[in-house]
Short mmCIF file of C-alpha atoms in Angstrom, two decimals:
data_model
loop_
_atom_site.label_atom_id
_atom_site.label_comp_id
_atom_site.label_asym_id
_atom_site.label_seq_id
_atom_site.Cartn_x
_atom_site.Cartn_y
_atom_site.Cartn_z
CA UNK A 1 -27.51 -8.41 18.79
CA UNK A 2 -25.24 -11.41 18.44
CA UNK A 3 -26.09 -15.06 18.09
CA UNK A 4 -23.64 -17.52 19.63
CA UNK A 5 -22.99 -20.83 17.94
CA UNK A 6 -22.58 -23.77 20.28
CA UNK A 7 -18.89 -23.72 21.26
CA UNK A 8 -18.44 -27.46 20.67
CA UNK A 9 -19.58 -27.10 17.06
CA UNK A 10 -17.04 -24.41 16.38
CA UNK A 11 -14.34 -26.47 18.09
CA UNK A 12 -15.06 -29.32 15.72
CA UNK A 13 -15.10 -26.92 12.78
CA UNK A 14 -11.59 -25.67 13.48
CA UNK A 15 -10.28 -29.11 14.32
CA UNK A 16 -10.11 -28.61 18.09
CA UNK A 17 -11.78 -30.72 20.73
CA UNK A 18 -13.04 -29.41 24.08
CA UNK A 19 -11.55 -30.94 27.20
CA UNK A 20 -12.44 -31.13 30.85
CA UNK A 21 -8.80 -31.01 31.94
CA UNK A 22 -7.58 -27.94 33.79
CA UNK A 23 -5.43 -25.53 31.84
CA UNK A 24 -1.69 -25.87 32.25
CA UNK A 25 -0.40 -22.99 34.32
CA UNK A 26 2.58 -20.84 33.38
CA UNK A 27 4.96 -19.76 36.15
CA UNK A 28 5.45 -16.06 36.70
CA UNK A 29 8.42 -14.46 35.04
CA UNK A 30 11.08 -13.48 37.62
CA UNK A 31 11.27 -9.73 38.09
CA UNK A 32 13.73 -8.06 35.73
CA UNK A 33 15.61 -4.90 36.67
CA UNK A 34 14.91 -3.06 33.42
CA UNK A 35 12.67 0.02 33.39
CA UNK A 36 10.34 -1.51 30.77
CA UNK A 37 10.14 -4.77 28.90
CA UNK A 38 7.79 -6.65 26.61
CA UNK A 39 7.68 -10.16 25.13
CA UNK A 40 5.37 -10.80 22.16
CA UNK A 41 4.72 -13.71 19.81
CA UNK A 42 5.39 -12.50 16.28
CA UNK A 43 2.65 -14.41 14.48
CA UNK A 44 -0.29 -14.03 16.88
CA UNK A 45 0.70 -10.72 18.47
CA UNK A 46 0.01 -12.19 21.91
CA UNK A 47 1.84 -10.48 24.78
CA UNK A 48 3.50 -13.02 27.06
CA UNK A 49 5.24 -10.74 29.57
CA UNK A 50 5.21 -6.99 30.09
CA UNK A 51 6.28 -4.15 32.36
CA UNK A 52 5.03 -0.63 31.50
CA UNK A 53 4.83 -1.42 27.76
CA UNK A 54 3.02 1.83 26.90
CA UNK A 55 5.28 4.19 28.82
CA UNK A 56 6.98 6.75 26.59
CA UNK A 57 10.73 6.36 26.80
CA UNK A 58 13.85 7.50 25.02
CA UNK A 59 14.53 4.78 22.43
CA UNK A 60 18.14 5.78 21.64
CA UNK A 61 19.42 3.95 18.53
CA UNK A 62 16.38 1.68 18.31
CA UNK A 63 15.10 4.75 16.44
CA UNK A 64 17.17 3.57 13.47
CA UNK A 65 14.75 0.70 12.90
CA UNK A 66 12.25 3.29 11.66
CA UNK A 67 15.00 5.07 9.72
CA UNK A 68 15.71 1.80 7.92
CA UNK A 69 11.99 1.07 7.44
CA UNK A 70 11.52 4.35 5.56
CA UNK A 71 14.61 3.60 3.45
CA UNK A 72 13.16 0.20 2.51
CA UNK A 73 9.97 1.93 1.38
CA UNK A 74 11.92 4.41 -0.74
CA UNK A 75 13.92 1.58 -2.32
CA UNK A 76 10.73 -0.30 -3.12
CA UNK A 77 9.21 2.80 -4.73
CA UNK A 78 12.33 3.32 -6.82
CA UNK A 79 13.00 6.76 -5.33
CA UNK A 80 16.49 5.62 -4.30
CA UNK A 81 18.67 2.76 -5.52
CA UNK A 82 21.35 0.64 -3.88
CA UNK A 83 23.79 1.86 -6.56
CA UNK A 84 23.28 5.51 -5.58
CA UNK A 85 26.36 7.29 -4.31
CA UNK A 86 25.49 9.22 -1.16
CA UNK A 87 27.30 12.48 -0.44
CA UNK A 88 28.54 12.78 3.15
CA UNK A 89 27.67 16.25 4.45
CA UNK A 90 29.48 18.21 7.15
CA UNK A 91 26.49 17.61 9.41
CA UNK A 92 26.69 13.82 8.93
CA UNK A 93 30.48 13.79 9.39
CA UNK A 94 30.26 15.74 12.67
CA UNK A 95 27.74 13.36 14.26
CA UNK A 96 28.83 12.02 17.62
CA UNK A 97 28.09 8.64 19.16
CA UNK A 98 28.26 5.40 17.18
CA UNK A 99 29.61 5.96 13.66
CA UNK A 100 30.87 4.11 10.61
CA UNK A 101 33.53 6.86 10.21
CA UNK A 102 32.39 8.44 6.97
CA UNK A 103 34.50 11.26 5.54
CA UNK A 104 32.97 14.63 4.71
CA UNK A 105 32.71 15.34 1.00
CA UNK A 106 33.06 11.69 -0.02
CA UNK A 107 30.41 9.79 -1.96
CA UNK A 108 29.63 6.33 -0.61
CA UNK A 109 27.45 3.61 -2.23
CA UNK A 110 24.03 3.65 -0.60
CA UNK A 111 24.08 -0.10 0.00
CA UNK A 112 27.30 0.16 2.02
CA UNK A 113 25.85 2.99 4.03
CA UNK A 114 22.70 1.02 4.88
CA UNK A 115 24.93 -1.81 6.09
CA UNK A 116 26.73 0.65 8.34
CA UNK A 117 23.41 2.01 9.59
CA UNK A 118 22.18 -1.43 10.64
CA UNK A 119 25.32 -3.29 11.75
CA UNK A 120 27.45 -0.45 13.11
CA UNK A 121 24.47 1.73 14.12
CA UNK A 122 26.15 4.64 12.39
CA UNK A 123 24.73 8.04 13.30
CA UNK A 124 26.72 9.53 10.43
CA UNK A 125 25.15 7.03 8.02
CA UNK A 126 21.64 7.77 9.30
CA UNK A 127 21.98 11.50 8.68
CA UNK A 128 23.65 11.13 5.28
CA UNK A 129 20.99 8.68 4.10
CA UNK A 130 18.15 10.90 5.29
CA UNK A 131 19.60 13.90 3.45
CA UNK A 132 20.11 11.89 0.27
CA UNK A 133 16.58 10.48 0.38
CA UNK A 134 14.57 13.53 1.41
CA UNK A 135 16.81 16.57 1.03
CA UNK A 136 17.12 17.09 4.78
CA UNK A 137 16.90 15.17 8.02
CA UNK A 138 13.78 17.17 8.95
CA UNK A 139 11.94 16.09 5.78
CA UNK A 140 12.90 12.47 6.39
CA UNK A 141 11.65 12.63 10.00
CA UNK A 142 8.22 13.67 8.68
CA UNK A 143 8.08 10.37 6.79
CA UNK A 144 9.07 8.51 9.96
CA UNK A 145 6.23 10.11 11.92
CA UNK A 146 3.76 9.52 9.10
CA UNK A 147 4.61 5.81 9.19
CA UNK A 148 4.32 5.73 12.98
CA UNK A 149 0.83 7.17 12.67
CA UNK A 150 -0.14 4.71 9.91
CA UNK A 151 1.05 1.78 12.03
CA UNK A 152 -0.95 3.11 15.01
CA UNK A 153 2.16 3.69 17.11
CA UNK A 154 0.31 6.00 19.48
CA UNK A 155 3.19 6.57 21.91
CA UNK A 156 5.84 7.48 19.36
CA UNK A 157 7.25 10.75 18.07
CA UNK A 158 10.53 11.28 16.23
CA UNK A 159 12.57 14.47 15.94
CA UNK A 160 15.74 12.94 14.43
CA UNK A 161 16.90 9.84 12.57
CA UNK A 162 19.53 8.70 15.07
CA UNK A 163 17.83 8.55 18.47
CA UNK A 164 19.91 11.44 19.80
CA UNK A 165 18.32 12.52 23.13
CA UNK A 166 15.47 15.01 22.87
CA UNK A 167 12.45 15.40 25.20
CA UNK A 168 10.10 15.25 22.19
CA UNK A 169 11.69 12.07 20.80
CA UNK A 170 10.12 8.95 22.28
CA UNK A 171 8.67 5.49 21.69
CA UNK A 172 7.07 2.79 23.83
CA UNK A 173 7.97 -0.89 24.07
CA UNK A 174 4.66 -1.83 22.44
CA UNK A 175 5.26 0.57 19.55
CA UNK A 176 8.75 -0.86 19.07
CA UNK A 177 7.26 -4.34 18.71
CA UNK A 178 4.65 -3.03 16.26
CA UNK A 179 7.39 -1.59 14.08
CA UNK A 180 9.50 -4.75 14.33
CA UNK A 181 6.60 -6.91 13.16
CA UNK A 182 6.09 -4.56 10.21
CA UNK A 183 9.76 -4.74 9.20
CA UNK A 184 9.87 -8.55 9.37
CA UNK A 185 6.51 -8.97 7.61
CA UNK A 186 7.01 -6.43 4.85
CA UNK A 187 10.77 -6.63 4.22
CA UNK A 188 12.00 -10.14 5.12
CA UNK A 189 14.98 -9.92 2.72
CA UNK A 190 16.18 -6.67 4.28
CA UNK A 191 15.60 -8.06 7.77
CA UNK A 192 18.31 -10.68 7.20
CA UNK A 193 20.92 -7.93 7.56
CA UNK A 194 20.13 -7.60 11.28
CA UNK A 195 21.77 -10.97 11.99
CA UNK A 196 25.16 -9.92 10.56
CA UNK A 197 27.75 -9.83 13.33
CA UNK A 198 30.38 -7.51 11.88
CA UNK A 199 31.07 -5.01 9.13
CA UNK A 200 34.16 -3.19 7.87
CA UNK A 201 34.31 0.24 6.33
CA UNK A 202 37.25 2.53 5.69
CA UNK A 203 39.59 -0.13 7.06
CA UNK A 204 37.78 -0.25 10.40
CA UNK A 205 36.03 -3.44 11.48
CA UNK A 206 33.16 -2.98 13.93
CA UNK A 207 30.95 -5.54 15.60
CA UNK A 208 27.20 -5.69 16.01
CA UNK A 209 26.43 -4.64 19.57
CA UNK A 210 23.71 -7.28 19.95
CA UNK A 211 25.65 -9.85 21.99
CA UNK A 212 22.85 -12.41 21.70
CA UNK A 213 23.91 -13.02 18.09
CA UNK A 214 26.99 -14.77 19.51
CA UNK A 215 25.27 -16.53 22.42
CA UNK A 216 22.10 -17.88 20.78
CA UNK A 217 22.06 -19.03 17.16
CA UNK A 218 18.25 -18.72 17.02
CA UNK A 219 18.52 -14.95 17.52
CA UNK A 220 18.60 -13.05 14.21
CA UNK A 221 18.18 -9.41 15.29
CA UNK A 222 17.34 -6.73 15.92
CA UNK A 223 18.77 -3.50 17.42
CA UNK A 224 20.60 -2.12 20.41
CA UNK A 225 20.40 1.35 21.87
CA UNK A 226 22.26 3.27 24.55
CA UNK A 227 22.58 6.79 25.85
CA UNK A 228 23.34 7.98 29.35
CA UNK A 229 19.73 9.05 29.83
CA UNK A 230 18.09 6.01 28.16
CA UNK A 231 20.27 3.34 29.74
CA UNK A 232 21.00 0.13 27.85
CA UNK A 233 18.25 -1.06 25.49
CA UNK A 234 17.93 -4.17 23.37
CA UNK A 235 15.31 -5.20 20.83
CA UNK A 236 15.68 -8.92 20.06
CA UNK A 237 13.99 -11.52 17.93
CA UNK A 238 14.53 -15.27 17.77
CA UNK A 239 12.94 -18.11 15.83
CA UNK A 240 12.80 -21.73 16.97
CA UNK A 241 10.94 -23.99 14.61
CA UNK A 242 7.90 -22.10 13.36
CA UNK A 243 7.64 -19.91 16.45
CA UNK A 244 9.19 -16.43 16.52
CA UNK A 245 9.33 -14.19 19.58
CA UNK A 246 10.17 -10.49 19.89
CA UNK A 247 11.51 -9.05 23.13
CA UNK A 248 12.17 -5.44 24.13
CA UNK A 249 14.29 -4.49 27.14
CA UNK A 250 14.62 -0.79 27.96
CA UNK A 251 16.59 1.05 30.62
CA UNK A 252 18.89 -1.77 31.74
CA UNK A 253 21.97 -0.85 33.76
CA UNK A 254 24.61 -2.37 31.48
CA UNK A 255 25.28 -4.09 28.19
CA UNK A 256 25.50 -7.42 30.01
CA UNK A 257 22.21 -7.05 31.89
CA UNK A 258 20.25 -6.02 28.80
CA UNK A 259 21.49 -9.19 27.08
CA UNK A 260 20.74 -11.35 30.12
CA UNK A 261 17.22 -9.93 30.52
CA UNK A 262 16.51 -10.38 26.83
CA UNK A 263 17.70 -13.98 26.94
CA UNK A 264 15.51 -14.64 30.00
CA UNK A 265 12.46 -13.28 28.20
CA UNK A 266 13.08 -15.37 25.10
CA UNK A 267 13.73 -18.56 27.09
CA UNK A 268 10.58 -17.96 29.12
CA UNK A 269 8.44 -17.62 26.00
CA UNK A 270 9.85 -20.62 24.17
CA UNK A 271 9.83 -22.79 27.31
CA UNK A 272 6.23 -22.25 28.35
CA UNK A 273 4.24 -21.26 25.23
CA UNK A 274 3.41 -22.62 21.80
CA UNK A 275 1.85 -21.04 18.72
CA UNK A 276 -0.59 -22.72 16.33
CA UNK A 277 -2.09 -21.64 13.04
CA UNK A 278 -5.86 -22.12 13.08
CA UNK A 279 -6.78 -20.69 9.67
CA UNK A 280 -5.24 -19.39 6.49
CA UNK A 281 -6.06 -15.87 5.38
CA UNK A 282 -9.37 -15.50 3.51
CA UNK A 283 -10.82 -18.70 5.00
CA UNK A 284 -14.62 -18.90 5.01
CA UNK A 285 -15.92 -19.99 8.42
CA UNK A 286 -19.68 -19.74 8.12
CA UNK A 287 -22.61 -18.00 6.42
CA UNK A 288 -24.32 -14.92 7.87
CA UNK A 289 -27.98 -14.09 7.28
CA UNK A 290 -28.52 -10.95 5.20
CA UNK A 291 -31.89 -9.19 5.15
CA UNK A 292 -33.39 -7.23 2.24
CA UNK A 293 -30.65 -8.27 -0.17
CA UNK A 294 -30.29 -9.94 -3.56
CA UNK A 295 -28.96 -12.98 -1.66
CA UNK A 296 -30.19 -14.32 1.69
CA UNK A 297 -26.71 -14.87 3.13
CA UNK A 298 -23.05 -13.97 2.75
CA UNK A 299 -19.96 -16.12 3.32
CA UNK A 300 -18.15 -14.96 6.44
CA UNK A 301 -14.54 -15.46 7.46
CA UNK A 302 -11.20 -13.83 8.28
CA UNK A 303 -8.89 -11.83 6.06
CA UNK A 304 -5.60 -12.53 7.87
CA UNK A 305 -3.82 -15.72 8.93
CA UNK A 306 -5.25 -16.72 12.30
CA UNK A 307 -2.65 -17.77 14.89
CA UNK A 308 -3.09 -18.46 18.58
CA UNK A 309 -0.40 -18.55 21.30
CA UNK A 310 -1.20 -20.57 24.42
CA UNK A 311 0.55 -22.32 27.33
CA UNK A 312 2.18 -25.55 26.20
CA UNK A 313 -0.13 -28.54 26.42
CA UNK A 314 -3.37 -26.53 26.25
CA UNK A 315 -4.14 -26.89 22.55
CA UNK A 316 -6.70 -29.65 23.04
CA UNK A 317 -8.55 -27.52 25.60
CA UNK A 318 -9.28 -24.63 23.27
CA UNK A 319 -12.89 -23.76 22.56
CA UNK A 320 -14.13 -21.59 19.74
CA UNK A 321 -17.30 -19.65 19.14
CA UNK A 322 -18.54 -17.13 16.64
CA UNK A 323 -20.55 -14.05 17.44
CA UNK A 324 -22.54 -13.06 14.36
CA UNK A 325 -24.63 -9.93 13.97
CA UNK A 326 -28.18 -11.19 13.30
CA UNK A 327 -29.50 -7.83 12.04
CA UNK A 328 -27.45 -7.38 8.87
CA UNK A 329 -29.29 -5.40 6.20
CA UNK A 330 -28.15 -5.14 2.58
CA UNK A 331 -26.13 -3.66 1.05
CA UNK A 332 -23.08 -5.52 2.40
CA UNK A 333 -19.62 -4.85 1.04
CA UNK A 334 -16.78 -7.37 1.01
CA UNK A 335 -14.66 -6.69 4.09
CA UNK A 336 -17.48 -5.34 6.26
CA UNK A 337 -17.10 -6.56 9.86
CA UNK A 338 -20.17 -8.57 10.82
CA UNK A 339 -19.02 -10.51 13.87
CA UNK A 340 -16.15 -11.89 15.93
CA UNK A 341 -14.35 -15.21 16.10
CA UNK A 342 -13.43 -15.90 19.73
CA UNK A 343 -10.96 -18.52 20.95
CA UNK A 344 -11.03 -19.52 24.62
CA UNK A 345 -8.68 -21.58 26.78
CA UNK A 346 -11.36 -22.97 29.10
CA UNK A 347 -13.09 -19.75 30.26
CA UNK A 348 -10.28 -17.34 29.39
CA UNK A 349 -10.44 -15.48 26.09
CA UNK A 350 -7.15 -16.10 24.29
CA UNK A 351 -7.76 -14.25 21.04
CA UNK A 352 -10.48 -12.47 19.10
CA UNK A 353 -10.52 -11.77 15.37
CA UNK A 354 -13.07 -9.80 13.33
CA UNK A 355 -15.31 -11.87 11.08
CA UNK A 356 -15.86 -10.12 7.78
CA UNK A 357 -18.05 -10.53 4.72
CA UNK A 358 -16.12 -12.42 2.07
CA UNK A 359 -18.48 -11.24 -0.69
CA UNK A 360 -20.83 -8.35 -1.43
CA UNK A 361 -24.63 -8.37 -1.38
CA UNK A 362 -26.65 -5.66 -3.11
CA UNK A 363 -30.00 -4.32 -1.96
CA UNK A 364 -32.95 -6.44 -3.10
CA UNK A 365 -36.22 -5.42 -4.70
CA UNK A 366 -39.37 -4.04 -3.11
CA UNK A 367 -40.95 -7.45 -2.46
CA UNK A 368 -37.80 -8.76 -0.75
CA UNK A 369 -37.66 -5.62 1.36
CA UNK A 370 -41.25 -6.08 2.52
CA UNK A 371 -41.09 -9.81 3.25
CA UNK A 372 -37.71 -9.62 5.03
CA UNK A 373 -38.93 -6.72 7.15
CA UNK A 374 -41.74 -8.94 8.41
CA UNK A 375 -39.56 -12.02 8.92
CA UNK A 376 -36.97 -9.99 10.77
CA UNK A 377 -39.52 -9.02 13.43
CA UNK A 378 -39.64 -12.63 14.60
CA UNK A 379 -35.89 -13.05 15.14
CA UNK A 380 -35.03 -9.80 16.90
#
């Protein structure tokens, strides 16, 4: 059973005031010609526009975002170092598609090779780095899939580190956004590399294929992809003020259209939506009754920063309520979910976050157990 606090009280508690005005409407996004697309607010995770976001597709070189993510983990663990010199194998040298033109048998500083992986989308760099890190590309791919599973990327499976076409190699637009949020959240210093427009290696200057980096100075990433079977794909992110958006466009017909569609998505999100922070992580929102415990209640709150994304002008119309389990028996451990915080824009649920115990409560003695058992009968 859940007990609902009066919405107005919760609105006052979070600094919002209810309003009788109608919610501002958001115009529909014009139809885009891409096979799939998705627009998401980075901070709140709210989806603002979507077309088949869970469909499994060939991600092409967007795959290399996971390749880089695993490399960042290995650097953080100390298993590899930027000063390492990476041997270029025959397999890496023979890779087709986009390359940074590595030479077989040469040893190249790992840091330079990561730059080539990200900016030039080098297939040769991806293979060489995977072999250096894990002994073989196959071993490295196991780490990629393990991370996909950990991040709950349910429509993703990798068979290589480059995105080379394979029927068993796929991602979805939603999974791509999940991975992008993880990269930006966990490795913000490494993420800065995705905004670099050009890179030279072996006397050859190559340019980042993300054309939005030249057209919109708020765009700072992320990754392009293209094969004949996948079409033209573009994963983009832009920040204006404190608001960051992530867009994914898959299966566009040309380099130009993938850029145009991505720009349309970003403009749509920034034009019609706004994001607000309601609470800091580990904020206590209320107390929850605990039965048969050493304490009669436990502080209750949220463990992550709480953001909400809404149509512009609707902030004053938000209502909040808390749904608290009224049958909580000790013991309670810190982090146990005991309710939900719900934010509504008039009658539409905008966002829900788990309410968790911010402390632990042990089981009480015999007398407490008896008296609380009786009291509990009158509230259920």
